[in-house]
C-alpha cells in the first residue's frame, strides 16, 4: 500500500512514464507563500482584538486560531526538513508554543518571520533538504517540497474561509485581499466549509 501523494513510489508502482520534479517550483512556491501569508496578515490587520477572539461558527476555534493555523502549518512544513516529520504531535507542540501569539501585532510579526524562513529555505538550493522524505499528517510520505505545496493549498483554503467569515459574519469589506493572480495555480476545494 502507498499512503498519500508519494510520487517516488506511485510513479514506478503504476508504471507511469512521467518524471515528477518540484525543484523548479521553488520560486513559484516562494511567490505564492508571499501572496497567501501576506494576505492572511493583511486580513489580520483588519480585525479588532475582539473580532480575533470571536468564534468561527462552523469550526470549534476563534478567528485568531484559524489565522494562526494558516501561518503555522507552512512553518511546520518548512521545519519538517529539520524535524523529519509533520505529525499530529508536531502540530500540538506548535499550538502550545504559539498560544500567546494573540494580538494583531504578534500574529503579523510571527507571519513575517515564517515567510522570511520559508523564502530563505526555498532560495537556498538545498536539494537534499528539498527532497527529504518526511511522514506528514497531510500527504503521507512526501518530500519537503511536496509538503510545502500541499500545505500551500491547505492554508489558501483556510484563507478563503477567513474571508468568508469576515464578509458574511462580521460584515467587513475586505481590504487588499488576495487576487485571482495570487490564487492562480493553487488547488483548493470548491466548497469552503
mmCIF file of C-alpha atoms in Angstrom:
data_model
loop_
_atom_site.group_PDB
_atom_site.id
_atom_site.type_symbol
_atom_site.label_atom_id
_atom_site.label_comp_id
_atom_site.label_asym_id
_atom_site.label_seq_id
_atom_site.Cartn_x
_atom_site.Cartn_y
_atom_site.Cartn_z
ATOM 1 C CA UNK A 1 0.000 0.000 0.000
ATOM 2 C CA UNK A 2 1.174 3.542 -0.811
ATOM 3 C CA UNK A 3 -0.162 6.146 1.581
ATOM 4 C CA UNK A 4 -0.728 9.694 0.396
ATOM 5 C CA UNK A 5 0.707 11.606 -2.522
ATOM 6 C CA UNK A 6 4.129 9.990 -2.808
ATOM 7 C CA UNK A 7 5.250 10.247 -6.453
ATOM 8 C CA UNK A 8 8.559 8.472 -5.863
ATOM 9 C CA UNK A 9 6.573 5.321 -5.057
ATOM 10 C CA UNK A 10 3.465 5.946 -7.171
ATOM 11 C CA UNK A 11 5.251 6.508 -10.492
ATOM 12 C CA UNK A 12 7.017 3.117 -10.584
ATOM 13 C CA UNK A 13 4.114 1.241 -8.958
ATOM 14 C CA UNK A 14 1.714 2.484 -11.633
ATOM 15 C CA UNK A 15 4.256 2.217 -14.469
ATOM 16 C CA UNK A 16 3.858 5.888 -15.288
ATOM 17 C CA UNK A 17 6.193 7.379 -17.849
ATOM 18 C CA UNK A 18 6.460 10.742 -16.135
ATOM 19 C CA UNK A 19 9.061 12.446 -14.017
ATOM 20 C CA UNK A 20 7.923 14.468 -11.022
ATOM 21 C CA UNK A 21 10.377 17.244 -10.287
ATOM 22 C CA UNK A 22 9.346 20.073 -7.993
ATOM 23 C CA UNK A 23 12.808 21.657 -7.855
ATOM 24 C CA UNK A 24 11.763 24.210 -10.464
ATOM 25 C CA UNK A 25 8.791 25.190 -8.317
ATOM 26 C CA UNK A 26 10.791 26.819 -5.540
ATOM 27 C CA UNK A 27 10.440 30.365 -6.909
ATOM 28 C CA UNK A 28 6.743 29.740 -7.635
ATOM 29 C CA UNK A 29 6.199 28.443 -4.079
ATOM 30 C CA UNK A 30 8.056 31.441 -2.674
ATOM 31 C CA UNK A 31 5.891 33.835 -4.687
ATOM 32 C CA UNK A 32 2.662 32.073 -3.671
ATOM 33 C CA UNK A 33 3.594 31.875 0.006
ATOM 34 C CA UNK A 34 4.349 35.607 -0.043
ATOM 35 C CA UNK A 35 0.907 36.227 -1.563
ATOM 36 C CA UNK A 36 -1.065 33.949 0.768
ATOM 37 C CA UNK A 37 0.716 34.676 4.039
ATOM 38 C CA UNK A 38 0.789 38.368 3.161
ATOM 39 C CA UNK A 39 -2.964 38.252 2.539
ATOM 40 C CA UNK A 40 -3.501 36.486 5.878
ATOM 41 C CA UNK A 41 -1.544 39.207 7.667
ATOM 42 C CA UNK A 42 -3.485 41.966 5.880
ATOM 43 C CA UNK A 43 -6.745 40.265 6.900
ATOM 44 C CA UNK A 44 -5.495 40.060 10.487
ATOM 45 C CA UNK A 45 -4.792 43.800 10.441
ATOM 46 C CA UNK A 46 -8.446 44.450 9.603
ATOM 47 C CA UNK A 47 -9.666 42.699 12.742
ATOM 48 C CA UNK A 48 -10.009 44.082 16.231
ATOM 49 C CA UNK A 49 -8.802 42.108 19.240
ATOM 50 C CA UNK A 50 -12.458 41.324 20.000
ATOM 51 C CA UNK A 51 -13.075 40.047 16.466
ATOM 52 C CA UNK A 52 -9.925 37.915 16.629
ATOM 53 C CA UNK A 53 -11.203 36.339 19.849
ATOM 54 C CA UNK A 54 -14.654 35.662 18.316
ATOM 55 C CA UNK A 55 -15.574 32.098 17.480
ATOM 56 C CA UNK A 56 -15.863 30.817 13.912
ATOM 57 C CA UNK A 57 -19.425 29.417 13.641
ATOM 58 C CA UNK A 58 -18.520 26.260 11.722
ATOM 59 C CA UNK A 59 -15.215 25.447 13.494
ATOM 60 C CA UNK A 60 -14.533 24.958 17.199
ATOM 61 C CA UNK A 61 -11.974 27.765 17.202
ATOM 62 C CA UNK A 62 -11.583 31.524 17.212
ATOM 63 C CA UNK A 63 -10.694 33.703 14.245
ATOM 64 C CA UNK A 64 -7.250 34.097 15.843
ATOM 65 C CA UNK A 65 -6.818 30.325 15.978
ATOM 66 C CA UNK A 66 -7.766 29.915 12.318
ATOM 67 C CA UNK A 67 -5.419 32.679 11.173
ATOM 68 C CA UNK A 68 -2.516 31.337 13.231
ATOM 69 C CA UNK A 69 -3.311 27.910 11.739
ATOM 70 C CA UNK A 70 -2.918 29.416 8.237
ATOM 71 C CA UNK A 71 0.579 30.577 9.184
ATOM 72 C CA UNK A 72 1.734 27.761 11.471
ATOM 73 C CA UNK A 73 1.150 24.906 9.020
ATOM 74 C CA UNK A 74 3.560 26.359 6.435
ATOM 75 C CA UNK A 75 6.069 26.778 9.265
ATOM 76 C CA UNK A 76 5.613 23.121 10.258
ATOM 77 C CA UNK A 77 6.013 22.024 6.625
ATOM 78 C CA UNK A 78 9.233 24.049 6.346
ATOM 79 C CA UNK A 79 10.539 22.755 9.695
ATOM 80 C CA UNK A 80 9.923 19.172 8.592
ATOM 81 C CA UNK A 81 13.286 19.280 6.784
ATOM 82 C CA UNK A 82 14.854 19.524 10.272
ATOM 83 C CA UNK A 83 12.316 17.657 12.433
ATOM 84 C CA UNK A 84 11.805 14.826 9.962
ATOM 85 C CA UNK A 85 8.007 14.936 10.179
ATOM 86 C CA UNK A 86 4.829 16.987 10.255
ATOM 87 C CA UNK A 87 2.866 14.851 12.673
ATOM 88 C CA UNK A 88 -0.103 15.477 14.937
ATOM 89 C CA UNK A 89 2.442 15.697 17.768
ATOM 90 C CA UNK A 90 4.328 18.415 15.867
ATOM 91 C CA UNK A 91 1.047 20.289 15.369
ATOM 92 C CA UNK A 92 0.105 20.032 19.070
ATOM 93 C CA UNK A 93 3.565 21.279 20.108
ATOM 94 C CA UNK A 94 3.222 24.203 17.668
ATOM 95 C CA UNK A 95 -0.190 25.121 19.078
ATOM 96 C CA UNK A 96 1.270 25.105 22.591
ATOM 97 C CA UNK A 97 4.290 27.206 21.528
ATOM 98 C CA UNK A 98 2.045 29.780 19.813
ATOM 99 C CA UNK A 99 -0.680 30.046 22.478
ATOM 100 C CA UNK A 100 0.452 33.541 23.495
ATOM 101 C CA UNK A 101 0.574 34.891 19.925
ATOM 102 C CA UNK A 102 -2.803 36.621 20.179
ATOM 103 C CA UNK A 103 -2.580 40.289 19.223
ATOM 104 C CA UNK A 104 -2.709 41.625 15.670
ATOM 105 C CA UNK A 105 0.891 42.788 16.012
ATOM 106 C CA UNK A 106 2.127 39.458 17.399
ATOM 107 C CA UNK A 107 0.351 37.425 14.703
ATOM 108 C CA UNK A 108 1.746 39.604 11.931
ATOM 109 C CA UNK A 109 5.260 39.542 13.416
ATOM 110 C CA UNK A 110 5.038 35.751 13.581
ATOM 111 C CA UNK A 111 3.772 35.598 9.988
ATOM 112 C CA UNK A 112 6.618 37.791 8.730
ATOM 113 C CA UNK A 113 9.156 35.516 10.421
ATOM 114 C CA UNK A 114 7.592 32.375 8.950
ATOM 115 C CA UNK A 115 7.525 33.910 5.477
ATOM 116 C CA UNK A 116 11.157 35.007 5.778
ATOM 117 C CA UNK A 117 12.237 31.497 6.844
ATOM 118 C CA UNK A 118 10.305 29.790 4.043
ATOM 119 C CA UNK A 119 11.671 32.182 1.413
ATOM 120 C CA UNK A 120 15.256 31.720 2.635
ATOM 121 C CA UNK A 121 14.790 27.949 2.578
ATOM 122 C CA UNK A 122 13.290 27.934 -0.922
ATOM 123 C CA UNK A 123 16.101 30.180 -2.212
ATOM 124 C CA UNK A 124 18.799 28.006 -0.610
ATOM 125 C CA UNK A 125 19.052 25.452 -3.428
ATOM 126 C CA UNK A 126 19.375 22.764 -0.750
ATOM 127 C CA UNK A 127 18.210 19.804 -2.850
ATOM 128 C CA UNK A 128 18.971 17.361 -0.062
ATOM 129 C CA UNK A 129 16.575 19.185 2.289
ATOM 130 C CA UNK A 130 14.000 19.732 -0.504
ATOM 131 C CA UNK A 131 13.988 16.011 -1.315
ATOM 132 C CA UNK A 132 13.980 14.731 2.263
ATOM 133 C CA UNK A 133 11.059 12.332 2.600
ATOM 134 C CA UNK A 134 9.014 13.002 5.732
ATOM 135 C CA UNK A 135 5.891 11.376 7.160
ATOM 136 C CA UNK A 136 3.180 14.012 7.207
ATOM 137 C CA UNK A 137 -0.331 14.135 8.580
ATOM 138 C CA UNK A 138 -1.180 15.745 5.224
ATOM 139 C CA UNK A 139 0.048 13.725 2.258
ATOM 140 C CA UNK A 140 1.560 10.615 3.813
ATOM 141 C CA UNK A 141 5.236 10.125 2.953
ATOM 142 C CA UNK A 142 6.212 13.162 0.888
ATOM 143 C CA UNK A 143 9.261 15.261 0.187
ATOM 144 C CA UNK A 144 9.558 18.568 1.999
ATOM 145 C CA UNK A 145 8.860 20.429 -1.284
ATOM 146 C CA UNK A 146 5.762 18.307 -1.893
ATOM 147 C CA UNK A 147 4.611 19.007 1.650
ATOM 148 C CA UNK A 148 5.112 22.753 1.189
ATOM 149 C CA UNK A 149 2.994 22.528 -1.962
ATOM 150 C CA UNK A 150 0.221 20.590 -0.174
ATOM 151 C CA UNK A 151 0.212 22.987 2.778
ATOM 152 C CA UNK A 152 0.062 25.999 0.456
ATOM 153 C CA UNK A 153 -3.295 24.685 -0.769
ATOM 154 C CA UNK A 154 -4.372 23.953 2.811
ATOM 155 C CA UNK A 155 -3.560 27.482 4.008
ATOM 156 C CA UNK A 156 -5.190 29.040 0.937
ATOM 157 C CA UNK A 157 -8.391 27.094 1.629
ATOM 158 C CA UNK A 158 -8.436 28.432 5.194
ATOM 159 C CA UNK A 159 -7.670 31.971 3.991
ATOM 160 C CA UNK A 160 -10.790 31.782 1.817
ATOM 161 C CA UNK A 161 -12.723 30.669 4.924
ATOM 162 C CA UNK A 162 -11.401 33.676 6.856
ATOM 163 C CA UNK A 163 -12.535 35.938 4.014
ATOM 164 C CA UNK A 164 -15.977 34.335 4.084
ATOM 165 C CA UNK A 165 -16.186 34.809 7.867
ATOM 166 C CA UNK A 166 -15.093 38.437 7.626
ATOM 167 C CA UNK A 167 -17.613 39.257 4.906
ATOM 168 C CA UNK A 168 -20.587 37.120 5.970
ATOM 169 C CA UNK A 169 -20.381 37.113 9.759
ATOM 170 C CA UNK A 170 -18.505 40.326 10.556
ATOM 171 C CA UNK A 171 -19.906 42.279 7.564
ATOM 172 C CA UNK A 172 -16.496 43.702 6.712
ATOM 173 C CA UNK A 173 -15.318 44.810 3.298
ATOM 174 C CA UNK A 174 -12.013 43.107 2.573
ATOM 175 C CA UNK A 175 -9.114 45.498 2.131
ATOM 176 C CA UNK A 176 -6.431 44.364 -0.310
ATOM 177 C CA UNK A 177 -7.419 40.669 -0.379
ATOM 178 C CA UNK A 178 -5.557 38.007 -2.326
ATOM 179 C CA UNK A 179 -6.179 38.487 -6.049
ATOM 180 C CA UNK A 180 -7.083 35.941 -8.716
ATOM 181 C CA UNK A 181 -3.455 36.182 -9.880
ATOM 182 C CA UNK A 182 -2.279 35.417 -6.325
ATOM 183 C CA UNK A 183 -4.508 32.326 -6.221
ATOM 184 C CA UNK A 184 -3.703 31.129 -9.736
ATOM 185 C CA UNK A 185 -2.275 27.617 -9.749
ATOM 186 C CA UNK A 186 -3.107 26.901 -6.092
ATOM 187 C CA UNK A 187 -5.530 23.985 -5.894
ATOM 188 C CA UNK A 188 -8.289 24.331 -3.292
ATOM 189 C CA UNK A 189 -11.691 22.675 -2.869
ATOM 190 C CA UNK A 190 -14.646 24.473 -4.437
ATOM 191 C CA UNK A 191 -16.656 24.223 -1.219
ATOM 192 C CA UNK A 192 -15.161 26.358 1.545
ATOM 193 C CA UNK A 193 -16.716 24.736 4.580
#
